[in-house]
Short mmCIF file of C-alpha atoms and ligand atoms in Angstrom, two decimals:
data_model
loop_
_atom_site.label_atom_id
_atom_site.label_comp_id
_atom_site.label_asym_id
_atom_site.label_seq_id
_atom_site.Cartn_x
_atom_site.Cartn_y
_atom_site.Cartn_z
CA UNK W 94 118.16 10.16 -4.22
CA UNK W 95 120.05 7.77 -1.93
CA UNK W 96 123.53 8.59 -0.82
CA UNK W 97 124.82 5.54 -2.78
CA UNK W 98 123.57 7.08 -6.01
CA UNK W 99 125.15 10.41 -5.17
CA UNK W 100 128.60 9.07 -4.47
CA UNK W 101 128.42 6.95 -7.58
CA UNK W 102 127.85 10.07 -9.64
CA UNK W 103 130.81 11.75 -8.09
CA UNK W 104 132.95 8.54 -8.61
CA UNK W 105 131.92 8.47 -12.27
CA UNK W 106 132.84 12.22 -12.78
CA UNK W 107 136.34 11.61 -11.34
CA UNK W 108 136.76 8.32 -13.25
CA UNK W 109 136.05 10.16 -16.52
CA UNK W 110 138.55 12.80 -15.71
CA UNK W 111 141.11 10.03 -14.91
CA UNK W 112 140.13 8.12 -18.06
CA UNK W 113 139.77 4.91 -16.03
CA UNK W 114 139.01 1.76 -17.93
CA UNK W 115 135.61 -0.08 -17.27
CA UNK W 116 137.58 -2.96 -15.79
CA UNK W 117 139.31 -0.68 -13.19
CA UNK W 118 135.98 1.08 -12.41
CA UNK W 119 134.28 -2.28 -11.63
CA UNK W 120 137.20 -3.36 -9.47
CA UNK W 121 137.25 -0.16 -7.45
CA UNK W 122 133.54 -0.06 -7.05
CA UNK W 123 133.11 -3.69 -5.81
CA UNK W 124 133.44 -4.33 -2.10
CA UNK W 125 136.20 -6.80 -1.12
CA UNK W 126 133.95 -8.41 1.44
CA UNK W 127 130.42 -7.91 2.71
CA UNK W 128 129.16 -9.71 5.84
CA UNK W 129 125.72 -9.91 7.38
CA UNK W 130 125.23 -11.57 10.72
CA UNK W 131 122.38 -12.48 12.95
CA UNK W 132 122.61 -11.12 16.47
CA UNK W 133 120.21 -12.74 18.97
CA UNK W 134 120.13 -11.08 22.32
CA UNK W 135 118.22 -11.42 25.54
CA UNK W 136 116.66 -8.03 26.35
CA UNK W 137 116.16 -6.64 29.86
CA UNK W 138 112.45 -7.91 29.72
CA UNK W 139 113.69 -11.47 29.25
CA UNK W 140 112.50 -11.61 25.59
CA UNK W 141 114.86 -12.59 22.89
CA UNK W 142 115.38 -10.10 20.05
CA UNK W 143 117.20 -10.75 16.86
CA UNK W 144 119.08 -7.92 15.23
CA UNK W 145 121.01 -7.84 11.88
CA UNK W 146 124.58 -6.61 11.77
CA UNK W 147 126.56 -5.47 8.71
CA UNK W 148 130.25 -5.00 7.98
CA UNK W 149 131.35 -3.98 4.43
CA UNK W 150 135.06 -3.99 3.78
CA UNK W 151 135.38 -2.01 0.71
CA UNK W 152 139.03 -1.77 -0.40
CA UNK W 153 142.42 -2.54 1.24
CA UNK W 154 144.74 -1.52 -1.57
CA UNK W 155 146.20 1.26 0.56
CA UNK W 156 146.17 -0.39 4.07
CA UNK W 157 143.91 -1.82 6.70
CA UNK W 158 140.18 -0.87 6.18
CA UNK W 159 138.81 1.94 8.42
CA UNK W 160 135.32 3.08 9.02
CA UNK W 161 132.60 3.71 11.53
CA UNK W 162 129.93 1.49 13.14
CA UNK W 163 126.37 3.01 12.92
CA UNK W 164 123.46 2.08 15.19
CA UNK W 165 120.29 3.38 13.54
CA UNK W 166 116.91 1.97 12.50
CA UNK W 167 117.58 2.77 8.74
CA UNK W 168 120.87 0.89 8.49
CA UNK W 169 120.81 -1.58 5.66
CA UNK W 170 123.35 -3.25 3.32
CA UNK W 171 123.10 -0.69 0.53
CA UNK W 172 123.69 2.26 2.90
CA UNK W 173 126.59 0.53 4.56
CA UNK W 174 128.07 -0.35 1.16
CA UNK W 175 128.07 3.14 -0.12
CA UNK W 176 129.49 4.66 3.17
CA UNK W 177 132.27 2.02 3.04
CA UNK W 178 133.26 3.20 -0.41
CA UNK W 179 133.19 6.80 0.69
CA UNK W 180 135.70 5.91 3.42
CA UNK W 181 138.05 4.43 0.84
CA UNK W 182 138.12 7.69 -1.08
CA UNK W 183 138.32 9.79 2.15
CA UNK W 184 141.32 8.04 3.60
CA UNK W 185 143.03 8.29 0.20
CA UNK W 186 142.31 12.07 -0.21
CA UNK W 187 144.12 12.80 3.14
CA UNK W 188 146.66 10.16 2.17
CA UNK W 189 146.61 8.09 5.38
CA UNK W 190 147.56 4.44 4.98
CA UNK W 191 144.12 2.95 5.19
CA UNK W 192 141.34 1.58 2.98
CA UNK W 193 137.66 1.91 3.66
CA UNK W 194 134.97 0.06 5.56
CA UNK W 195 131.75 0.67 7.36
CA UNK W 196 129.37 -1.36 9.62
CA UNK W 197 126.14 -0.97 11.27
CA UNK W 198 123.28 -2.65 13.16
CA UNK W 199 119.64 -1.74 12.33
CA UNK W 200 118.31 -0.60 15.80
CA UNK W 201 117.24 2.41 17.66
CA UNK W 202 119.78 3.02 20.47
CA UNK W 203 117.51 5.57 22.19
CA UNK W 204 115.04 2.77 22.91
CA UNK W 205 117.56 0.44 24.53
CA UNK W 206 119.25 0.38 27.95
CA UNK W 207 123.02 0.67 28.20
CA UNK W 208 123.17 -3.08 29.21
CA UNK W 209 121.04 -4.21 26.18
CA UNK W 210 123.42 -2.06 23.89
CA UNK W 211 126.37 -3.70 25.52
CA UNK W 212 125.05 -7.24 25.07
CA UNK W 213 124.27 -6.47 21.41
CA UNK W 214 127.68 -4.97 20.69
CA UNK W 215 129.54 -7.94 22.41
CA UNK W 216 127.43 -10.38 20.47
CA UNK W 217 128.17 -8.60 17.20
CA UNK W 218 131.92 -8.79 17.99
CA UNK W 219 131.49 -12.57 18.72
CA UNK W 220 130.08 -13.04 15.22
CA UNK W 221 132.78 -11.01 13.36
CA UNK W 222 135.96 -10.96 15.55
CA UNK W 223 137.86 -13.13 13.05
CA UNK W 224 137.05 -10.53 10.25
CA UNK W 225 138.50 -7.36 11.83
CA UNK W 226 141.47 -6.31 13.86
CA UNK W 227 144.44 -3.86 13.84
CA UNK W 228 145.87 -4.98 10.54
CA UNK W 229 142.58 -5.82 8.78
CA UNK W 230 139.69 -3.50 9.51
CA UNK W 231 139.39 -0.97 12.35
CA UNK W 232 135.92 0.19 13.39
CA UNK W 233 135.17 3.64 15.00
CA UNK W 234 132.12 5.54 16.25
CA UNK W 235 129.43 6.75 13.90
CA UNK W 236 125.78 7.78 14.26
CA UNK W 237 124.35 6.13 17.34
CA UNK W 238 127.61 4.74 18.67
CA UNK W 239 129.74 6.23 21.40
CA UNK W 240 133.22 5.80 23.02
CA UNK W 241 131.63 3.43 25.45
CA UNK W 242 130.57 1.18 22.56
CA UNK W 243 134.17 1.19 21.30
CA UNK W 244 135.46 0.19 24.78
CA UNK W 245 133.10 -2.82 24.76
CA UNK W 246 134.39 -3.74 21.29
CA UNK W 247 138.06 -3.63 22.36
CA UNK W 248 137.26 -5.60 25.55
CA UNK W 249 135.21 -8.33 23.77
CA UNK W 250 137.80 -8.58 20.87
CA UNK W 251 140.58 -8.98 23.45
CA UNK W 252 138.92 -12.17 24.89
CA UNK W 253 139.69 -13.88 21.55
CA UNK W 254 142.90 -12.22 20.45
CA UNK W 255 144.51 -10.77 23.70
CA UNK W 256 145.18 -7.11 24.41
CA UNK W 257 144.74 -5.23 21.15
CA UNK W 258 143.78 -1.56 21.69
CA UNK W 259 144.38 -0.86 18.05
CA UNK W 260 141.49 -3.01 16.91
CA UNK W 261 139.03 -0.08 17.19
CA UNK W 262 139.39 3.72 17.57
CA UNK W 263 137.30 6.46 19.13
CA UNK W 264 137.76 4.79 22.57
CA UNK W 265 137.39 6.79 25.86
CA UNK W 266 140.47 8.75 26.61
CA UNK W 267 140.78 6.79 29.95
CA UNK W 268 140.56 3.51 27.99
CA UNK W 269 143.29 3.79 25.26
CA UNK W 270 141.68 6.68 23.46
CA UNK W 271 143.51 9.91 22.74
CA UNK W 272 142.85 13.58 23.65
CA UNK W 273 141.90 15.58 20.63
CA UNK W 274 139.91 12.85 18.81
CA UNK W 275 136.60 14.40 20.06
CA UNK W 276 137.25 17.78 18.62
CA UNK W 277 139.22 16.59 15.52
CA UNK W 278 136.39 16.70 12.83
CA UNK W 279 135.23 20.22 13.86
CA UNK W 280 138.82 21.46 14.22
CA UNK W 281 139.52 20.09 10.70
CA UNK W 282 136.34 21.80 9.26
CA UNK W 283 137.41 25.06 10.87
CA UNK W 284 141.07 24.90 9.77
CA UNK W 285 140.14 24.01 6.23
CA UNK W 286 137.62 26.82 6.16
CA UNK W 287 140.40 29.33 7.10
CA UNK W 288 142.59 27.87 4.30
CA UNK W 289 139.86 28.19 1.69
CA UNK W 290 139.19 31.77 2.80
CA UNK W 291 142.85 32.66 2.41
CA UNK W 292 143.03 31.00 -0.96
CA UNK W 293 140.04 33.05 -2.16
CA UNK W 294 141.78 36.13 -0.88
CA UNK W 295 139.22 36.84 1.79
CA UNK W 296 139.76 38.31 5.24
CA UNK W 297 139.34 35.98 8.14
CA UNK W 298 138.54 38.32 10.97
CA UNK W 299 134.92 39.23 10.92
CA UNK W 300 133.91 36.54 8.37
CA UNK W 301 130.30 35.78 8.99
CA UNK W 302 129.52 32.01 9.35
CA UNK W 303 126.22 30.13 9.61
CA UNK W 304 126.37 26.55 10.99
CA UNK W 305 123.62 23.94 10.85
CA UNK W 306 123.97 21.48 13.67
CA UNK W 307 125.53 21.94 17.16
CA UNK W 308 126.50 18.38 17.84
CA UNK W 309 130.05 17.15 17.94
CA UNK W 310 131.08 18.54 14.55
CA UNK W 311 129.02 21.79 14.54
CA UNK W 312 130.04 22.79 18.04
CA UNK W 313 133.79 22.26 17.64
CA UNK W 314 133.69 23.95 14.21
CA UNK W 315 131.92 26.96 15.86
CA UNK W 316 134.51 27.15 18.65
CA UNK W 317 137.46 26.94 16.29
CA UNK W 318 136.20 29.75 13.93
CA UNK W 319 135.08 31.85 16.87
CA UNK W 320 138.57 31.55 18.26
CA UNK W 321 139.93 32.60 14.79
CA UNK W 322 137.82 35.73 15.12
CA UNK W 323 135.08 34.70 12.64
CA UNK W 324 131.58 35.91 13.48
CA UNK W 325 129.23 32.93 14.02
CA UNK W 326 126.06 34.71 13.01
CA UNK W 327 123.67 31.69 13.10
CA UNK W 328 123.60 28.10 14.67
CA UNK W 329 120.85 25.57 14.71
CA UNK W 330 119.95 22.08 15.92
CA UNK W 331 117.10 19.71 15.17
CA UNK W 332 114.62 22.04 16.93
CA UNK W 333 115.54 25.37 15.13
CA UNK W 334 118.24 27.99 15.20
CA UNK W 335 119.48 31.38 16.47
CA UNK W 336 120.75 34.42 14.62
CA UNK W 337 122.76 37.48 15.71
CA UNK W 338 124.39 39.70 13.12
CA UNK W 339 127.13 40.87 15.53
CA UNK W 340 128.03 37.14 16.28
CA UNK W 341 126.66 34.66 18.73
CA UNK W 342 128.38 34.11 22.03
CA UNK W 343 129.79 30.57 21.26
CA UNK W 344 130.99 29.86 24.83
CA UNK W 345 127.47 30.74 26.12
CA UNK W 346 126.04 28.35 23.46
CA UNK W 347 128.27 25.53 24.85
CA UNK W 348 127.19 26.32 28.45
CA UNK W 349 123.53 26.36 27.49
CA UNK W 350 123.66 23.19 25.40
CA UNK W 351 125.57 21.34 28.18
CA UNK W 352 123.02 22.27 30.74
CA UNK W 353 120.02 21.51 28.49
CA UNK W 354 120.80 17.85 27.34
CA UNK W 355 122.62 19.11 24.20
CA UNK W 356 119.63 21.18 23.00
CA UNK W 357 119.60 24.96 22.16
CA UNK W 358 115.82 25.37 22.48
CA UNK W 359 115.10 28.38 24.64
CA UNK W 360 118.55 30.04 24.14
CA UNK W 361 118.01 33.75 24.59
CA UNK W 362 121.32 35.10 23.06
CA UNK W 363 119.89 35.59 19.47
CA UNK W 364 116.81 35.86 17.36
CA UNK W 365 115.04 32.55 16.54
CA UNK W 366 115.26 31.35 12.96
CA UNK W 367 114.22 28.13 11.21
CA UNK W 368 116.73 25.63 9.67
CA UNK W 369 115.44 26.56 6.21
CA UNK W 370 116.11 30.27 6.94
CA UNK W 371 119.56 29.41 8.18
CA UNK W 372 120.50 27.67 4.82
CA UNK W 373 119.40 30.71 2.90
CA UNK W 374 121.10 33.30 5.28
CA UNK W 375 123.11 36.20 3.69
CA UNK W 376 126.55 35.28 5.10
CA UNK W 377 130.10 34.61 3.91
CA UNK W 378 130.30 30.87 4.78
CA UNK W 379 127.60 28.31 5.17
CA UNK W 380 128.53 25.03 7.04
CA UNK W 381 125.90 22.29 7.06
CA UNK W 382 127.06 20.10 9.97
CA UNK W 383 124.01 17.93 10.76
CA UNK W 384 122.21 15.85 8.23
CA UNK W 385 122.75 14.52 4.75
CA UNK W 386 120.71 15.84 1.71
CA UNK W 387 119.62 19.20 3.24
CA UNK W 388 120.42 21.19 0.07
CA UNK W 389 118.21 20.02 -2.82
CA UNK W 390 117.23 21.24 -6.25
CA UNK W 391 114.24 22.97 -4.51
CA UNK W 392 116.25 25.14 -2.08
CA UNK W 393 119.75 25.49 -3.70
CA UNK W 394 118.91 28.64 -5.53
CA UNK W 395 118.00 30.31 -2.23
CA UNK W 396 121.53 29.95 -0.92
CA UNK W 397 123.27 33.35 -0.58
CA UNK W 398 126.61 32.44 0.98
CA UNK W 399 129.38 32.29 -1.63
CA UNK W 400 131.16 29.49 0.18
CA UNK W 401 129.88 26.14 1.54
CA UNK W 402 131.97 23.82 3.69
CA UNK W 403 130.43 20.30 3.91
CA UNK W 404 130.98 19.32 7.50
CA UNK W 405 128.11 16.69 7.38
CA UNK W 406 128.34 13.72 5.07
CA UNK W 407 126.65 14.43 1.66
CA UNK W 408 124.61 17.52 2.86
CA UNK W 409 124.28 18.54 -0.77
CA UNK W 410 122.39 16.46 -3.26
CA UNK W 411 124.07 16.04 -6.69
CA UNK W 412 121.33 18.13 -8.51
CA UNK W 413 121.84 20.93 -5.93
CA UNK W 414 125.54 20.58 -6.48
CA UNK W 415 125.20 21.48 -10.11
CA UNK W 416 123.05 24.48 -9.32
CA UNK W 417 125.52 25.77 -6.76
CA UNK W 418 128.28 25.29 -9.28
CA UNK W 419 126.32 27.33 -11.83
CA UNK W 420 125.72 30.07 -9.27
CA UNK W 421 129.59 30.28 -8.68
CA UNK W 422 129.33 29.06 -5.13
CA UNK W 423 132.51 27.35 -3.99
CA UNK W 424 131.91 24.11 -2.14
CA UNK W 425 134.55 22.34 -0.10
CA UNK W 426 133.46 18.61 -0.24
CA UNK W 427 132.83 16.28 2.59
CA UNK W 428 135.49 13.76 1.74
CA UNK W 429 138.05 16.50 2.49
CA UNK W 430 136.22 18.80 4.92
CA UNK W 431 135.20 16.28 7.43
CA UNK W 432 138.27 13.94 7.22
CA UNK W 433 139.74 15.31 10.46
CA UNK W 434 137.93 12.62 12.38
CA UNK W 435 139.42 9.69 10.53
CA UNK W 436 142.78 11.34 10.57
CA UNK W 437 142.80 11.64 14.36
CA UNK W 438 141.54 7.94 14.51
CA UNK W 439 144.60 7.09 12.65
CA UNK W 440 146.74 8.92 15.30
CA UNK W 441 145.00 6.87 17.95
CA UNK W 442 145.77 3.62 16.14
CA UNK W 443 149.45 4.73 15.66
CA UNK W 444 149.79 5.49 19.39
CA UNK W 445 147.98 2.28 20.39
CA UNK W 446 150.41 0.24 18.24
CA UNK W 447 153.38 1.90 19.73
CA UNK W 448 152.09 1.95 23.36
CA UNK W 449 152.97 5.62 23.31
CA UNK W 450 151.12 8.89 23.93
CA UNK W 451 151.59 12.01 22.03
CA UNK W 452 149.66 14.84 23.93
CA UNK W 453 147.15 17.16 22.49
CA UNK W 454 149.54 19.64 20.95
CA UNK W 455 151.11 17.07 18.81
CA UNK W 456 147.71 15.66 17.75
CA UNK W 457 146.52 19.25 16.72
CA UNK W 458 149.89 19.93 14.91
CA UNK W 459 149.76 16.75 12.91
CA UNK W 460 146.13 17.12 12.09
CA UNK W 461 146.51 20.65 10.70
CA UNK W 462 149.57 19.45 8.70
CA UNK W 463 147.90 16.46 7.07
CA UNK W 464 144.70 18.32 6.32
CA UNK W 465 146.51 21.35 5.01
CA UNK W 466 148.57 19.24 2.56
CA UNK W 467 145.50 17.49 1.33
CA UNK W 468 143.78 20.81 0.84
CA UNK W 469 146.68 22.22 -1.26
CA UNK W 470 146.69 19.14 -3.44
CA UNK W 471 142.87 19.27 -3.98
CA UNK W 472 143.12 22.97 -4.72
CA UNK W 473 145.95 22.66 -7.17
CA UNK W 474 144.19 19.87 -9.09
CA UNK W 475 140.92 21.78 -9.06
CA UNK W 476 142.59 24.89 -10.63
CA UNK W 477 144.90 23.04 -13.05
CA UNK W 478 142.13 20.68 -14.40
CA UNK W 479 139.39 23.32 -14.12
CA UNK W 480 137.15 21.02 -12.12
CA UNK W 481 135.23 21.64 -8.89
CA UNK W 482 136.99 20.90 -5.62
CA UNK W 483 134.66 17.93 -5.18
CA UNK W 484 135.78 16.38 -8.49
CA UNK W 485 139.34 17.17 -7.70
CA UNK W 486 139.10 15.47 -4.34
CA UNK W 487 137.44 12.38 -5.80
CA UNK W 488 140.12 12.36 -8.62
CA UNK W 489 142.87 12.50 -5.90
CA UNK W 490 141.22 9.67 -3.85
CA UNK W 491 140.07 7.36 -6.58
CA UNK W 492 143.46 7.98 -8.49
CA UNK W 493 145.54 7.02 -5.38
CA UNK W 494 143.52 3.82 -4.73
CA UNK W 495 143.68 2.88 -8.48
CA UNK W 496 147.53 3.29 -8.47
CA UNK W 497 147.93 1.30 -5.29
CA UNK W 498 145.91 -1.39 -6.83
CA UNK W 499 148.10 -1.56 -9.98
CA UNK W 500 151.37 -1.33 -7.91
CA UNK W 501 150.22 -4.17 -5.64
CA UNK W 502 149.21 -6.31 -8.54
CA UNK W 503 146.12 -8.40 -9.10
CA UNK W 504 147.54 -11.90 -8.85
P1 NAD K 790 125.71 14.75 16.43
O1 NAD K 790 124.67 13.72 16.62
O2 NAD K 790 126.82 14.98 17.53
O3 NAD K 790 125.10 16.17 16.12
C1 NAD K 790 124.08 16.32 15.11
C2 NAD K 790 123.44 17.73 15.22
O4 NAD K 790 122.57 17.97 14.15
C3 NAD K 790 122.74 17.99 16.49
O5 NAD K 790 122.94 19.35 16.93
C4 NAD K 790 121.26 17.79 16.11
O6 NAD K 790 120.32 18.57 16.89
C5 NAD K 790 121.39 18.36 14.71
N1 NAD K 790 120.21 17.95 13.80
C6 NAD K 790 119.63 16.65 13.80
N2 NAD K 790 118.61 16.75 12.97
C7 NAD K 790 118.52 17.90 12.44
C8 NAD K 790 117.71 18.58 11.57
N3 NAD K 790 116.63 17.93 11.03
N4 NAD K 790 117.96 19.85 11.22
C9 NAD K 790 118.94 20.56 11.82
N5 NAD K 790 119.73 20.03 12.68
C10 NAD K 790 119.60 18.81 13.06
O7 NAD K 790 126.43 14.31 15.11
P2 NAD K 790 127.92 14.70 14.62
O8 NAD K 790 128.88 13.70 15.01
O9 NAD K 790 128.19 16.19 14.91
O10 NAD K 790 127.78 14.57 13.01
C11 NAD K 790 127.22 15.54 12.19
C12 NAD K 790 127.43 15.18 10.69
O11 NAD K 790 128.90 15.06 10.49
C13 NAD K 790 126.85 13.81 10.25
O12 NAD K 790 126.51 13.93 8.96
C14 NAD K 790 128.07 12.87 10.34
O13 NAD K 790 127.88 11.73 9.49
C15 NAD K 790 129.14 13.76 9.89
N6 NAD K 790 130.57 13.43 10.40
C16 NAD K 790 130.83 13.29 11.67
C17 NAD K 790 132.14 12.98 12.15
C18 NAD K 790 132.47 12.92 13.53
O14 NAD K 790 133.64 12.62 13.79
N7 NAD K 790 131.55 13.11 14.49
C19 NAD K 790 133.08 12.64 11.12
C20 NAD K 790 132.75 12.70 9.79
C21 NAD K 790 131.49 13.15 9.41
#
C-alpha cells in the first residue's frame, strides 16, 4: 500500500469521527497548488541532464505552508502530494501557525557531485522562486537534502527577492540556522516517549527500548532516552543491529558511527541481530526510526513491545495498525511523535524574521512545552472519545484545519 492510501484511511477515520461533510472532506483533501517544473542542468561531464521538480502546496488555512524538499529517485507527484497533506495535519496537531507543503526532485543524490547538486538546486529555485517565500511556503530538508542545500536555496532566492533568511529552514547554524534544529526530531520523540510512559503509569528508569535506525532521528532519540536512564537494548541501521540486555553504550555507538561514515557494522559492544529480530524484540518500547512501512500484516503479530513510538514517517501499514490495536499495543503516531523537527523549523523562521537568536536552552524549553501540550490534547481526546491516539491526533489536526477554513471563509 502506498503512503498516500494509508494517510487517506487515517484522514477518513478522523473525518467520520468529526462528522465532516463530503464538501469539507473534498476541500481539505484537495491541494491548493501543485507545480511541476523542468530542470535542465549541465553536468560535470558537459552533458545536459533534465530533471523534474515538484512542489505541492496543500493547505494554507492556518498559515504559510511548510514542508521538506526530498531528493530521491522515487519522488513523484503522488508521493509529494500525500506528504504535503501529512504536513498540514502535523503542523495543526502541534498547533503551530503553518499549513502544509512538500517538494522533491527525482534524482539520486549519491550519484551527483556537490557542484551538480548545487546547480540543480539553484535551477529549481529559478523555476519556482515566485511561488514560495517566508509568508507563502517555506521548504526544509528531507530525505536526500542537507543544510547545505538549504543554504543554496536561501542564497538563490535572495538574488530575486533580497535578503530573506526565513524563506527556508534547516540552514547551517553558521548561515542563519539555529542550534537545536538538528537534534529536535529525536529530542521530541524521546520527550514524548517519557510522557507516554508516565501516562501509562510506567517507571522510566530502566525501561528497555529498541530503536530501528541510527540516523539523525534514531541517534538523538537514543541519546535523549539514555540520558533519561532508559536502557537502549537494541539499535540497528540498514546493515543490521546490535543487542545488549543491560543496555548499549550509546556514547560509544555515536563514536563508532562517527568514525565509520555513519555505519554501525562491526560494532563490538553488543550481540548482532537482524532488523526483523529487532522489531520482534521483547522490550518495553519499540521505536521504528528508519523507513516507512516496516510493520506489516505479516510481521505485526510478532511484535512483543507493549508500546510503539513512530519516529519514522508511516512505519506501520494500516493493516498492521489494526492488528496492533487488537493486541492492545499503544502506538504514538508519527504526526505527533516526529513533529519536533517542524516545530524547531518554526523557531528558526521566527528568529530569522526577528533577526534575533534564542540560544539552545530556549529552543529546548519551547520545544518540550509545545510537544507536551499537543501530547496532552491528543491523550485527552483519545480517552474521552475512546479512539486510538492516531485517530485522536488526526481528529485534532483535521479539525483545526477545518475550523480555520470556516473562520477564514471561502469567498
Ligand atoms: P537518516 O537518513 O539520517 O537515517 C536513517 C537511518 O535508517 C540510518 O541509520 C539508516 O542506516 C537506517 N536505515 C535505512 N534503511 C534501513 C533499513 N532497510 N532497515 C533498517 N534501517 C535502515 O534519516 P532520518 O532523518 O533519521 O529520518 C528517519 C525517519 O524519520 C524517516 O522516515 C524520516 O522521514 C522521518 N523524519 C525525519 C525527520 C528529521 O527531522 N530528520 C523529521 C520527521 C520525520
